[in-house]
Amino acid sequence: MISFLQTLFRKKKPKYSRAYIAYHNSAEWQVVRARCMLRANGICEACKHSVAREVHIKHYASRLWSTTPSDCLAVCSNCHKTEDEKRRKQNRVESK
């Protein structure tokens, strides 16, 4: 019973780092995001037909704070999920 409760109330590892969250709350990111969305004219840059409501960062590397609009894609939520899955698969292959 105790192990069940410990499992239930165990602290979960945060999905995003503090640096990532801080960056996405920054004025710098808001400018990059706005420029990316303006470039796309509200249309998903991946599928070319849905409304773009999100911005996907193509390359994080170690330069999160120096992201430019050319590092980003304005995408719909479905394409954003697809792009993130492509990155996860690529990272798995590279780490082997």
C-alpha positions as CSV (number, residue, x, y, z in Angstrom):
1,M,0.0,0.0,0.0
2,I,2.8,2.5,0.9
3,S,4.7,1.8,-2.3
4,F,1.5,2.4,-4.3
5,L,1.1,5.8,-2.6
6,Q,4.7,6.6,-3.1
7,T,4.3,5.8,-6.8
8,L,1.1,7.9,-7.0
9,F,2.6,11.0,-5.4
10,R,6.1,10.8,-6.8
11,K,7.3,14.0,-8.3
12,K,7.4,13.8,-12.1
13,K,10.4,14.9,-14.0
14,P,9.6,18.3,-15.7
15,K,8.9,18.0,-19.4
16,Y,10.9,21.2,-20.2
17,S,14.0,22.6,-18.6
18,R,13.9,25.9,-16.8
19,A,16.0,27.6,-19.5
20,Y,13.5,26.4,-22.2
21,I,10.6,27.8,-20.3
22,A,12.4,31.1,-19.5
23,Y,13.2,31.5,-23.2
24,H,9.6,30.8,-24.3
25,N,8.4,33.4,-21.9
26,S,11.0,36.0,-23.1
27,A,10.4,39.1,-25.2
28,E,13.2,37.8,-27.6
29,W,11.2,34.6,-28.3
30,Q,8.0,36.6,-28.8
31,V,9.7,38.7,-31.5
32,V,11.1,35.6,-33.3
33,R,7.7,33.9,-33.1
34,A,5.9,36.9,-34.5
35,R,8.3,37.3,-37.4
36,C,7.9,33.6,-38.2
37,M,4.1,33.8,-38.1
38,L,4.2,36.9,-40.3
39,R,6.5,35.2,-42.9
40,A,4.0,32.3,-43.1
41,N,1.0,34.6,-43.6
42,G,-1.0,32.5,-41.1
43,I,-0.6,29.3,-43.2
44,C,1.2,26.1,-42.0
45,E,4.6,26.0,-43.7
46,A,4.7,22.2,-43.5
47,C,1.3,21.1,-45.0
48,K,0.6,24.5,-46.8
49,H,-3.2,24.4,-46.1
50,S,-4.0,24.6,-42.4
51,V,-3.9,27.6,-40.2
52,A,-0.6,28.0,-38.4
53,R,-1.0,28.5,-34.7
54,E,2.3,27.2,-33.4
55,V,6.0,27.7,-34.1
56,H,8.3,24.7,-34.4
57,I,12.1,25.3,-33.8
58,K,13.9,23.2,-36.4
59,H,17.3,23.2,-34.6
60,Y,17.8,23.7,-30.9
61,A,21.5,22.8,-30.5
62,S,23.1,24.8,-27.8
63,R,21.9,28.2,-29.1
64,L,18.4,28.4,-27.7
65,W,18.7,32.1,-26.9
66,S,20.0,33.0,-30.4
67,T,17.1,31.4,-32.4
68,T,16.1,33.3,-35.5
69,P,13.0,33.1,-37.6
70,S,14.9,31.1,-40.2
71,D,15.4,28.4,-37.5
72,C,11.6,28.1,-37.2
73,L,8.5,26.9,-39.0
74,A,5.0,28.3,-38.5
75,V,2.9,25.1,-38.3
76,C,-0.5,23.7,-37.4
77,S,-0.7,21.5,-34.3
78,N,-0.8,18.3,-36.4
79,C,2.3,19.2,-38.3
80,H,4.0,20.3,-35.1
81,K,3.5,16.9,-33.6
82,T,4.8,15.3,-36.8
83,E,7.9,17.5,-36.9
84,D,8.6,16.8,-33.2
85,E,8.3,13.0,-33.8
86,K,10.7,13.3,-36.7
87,R,13.2,15.0,-34.4
88,R,12.8,12.3,-31.7
89,K,13.4,9.6,-34.3
90,Q,16.4,11.3,-35.7
91,N,17.8,11.8,-32.1
92,R,17.3,8.1,-31.4
93,V,19.2,7.2,-34.5
94,E,22.1,9.6,-33.9
95,S,22.5,8.5,-30.3
96,K,23.0,4.8,-31.3
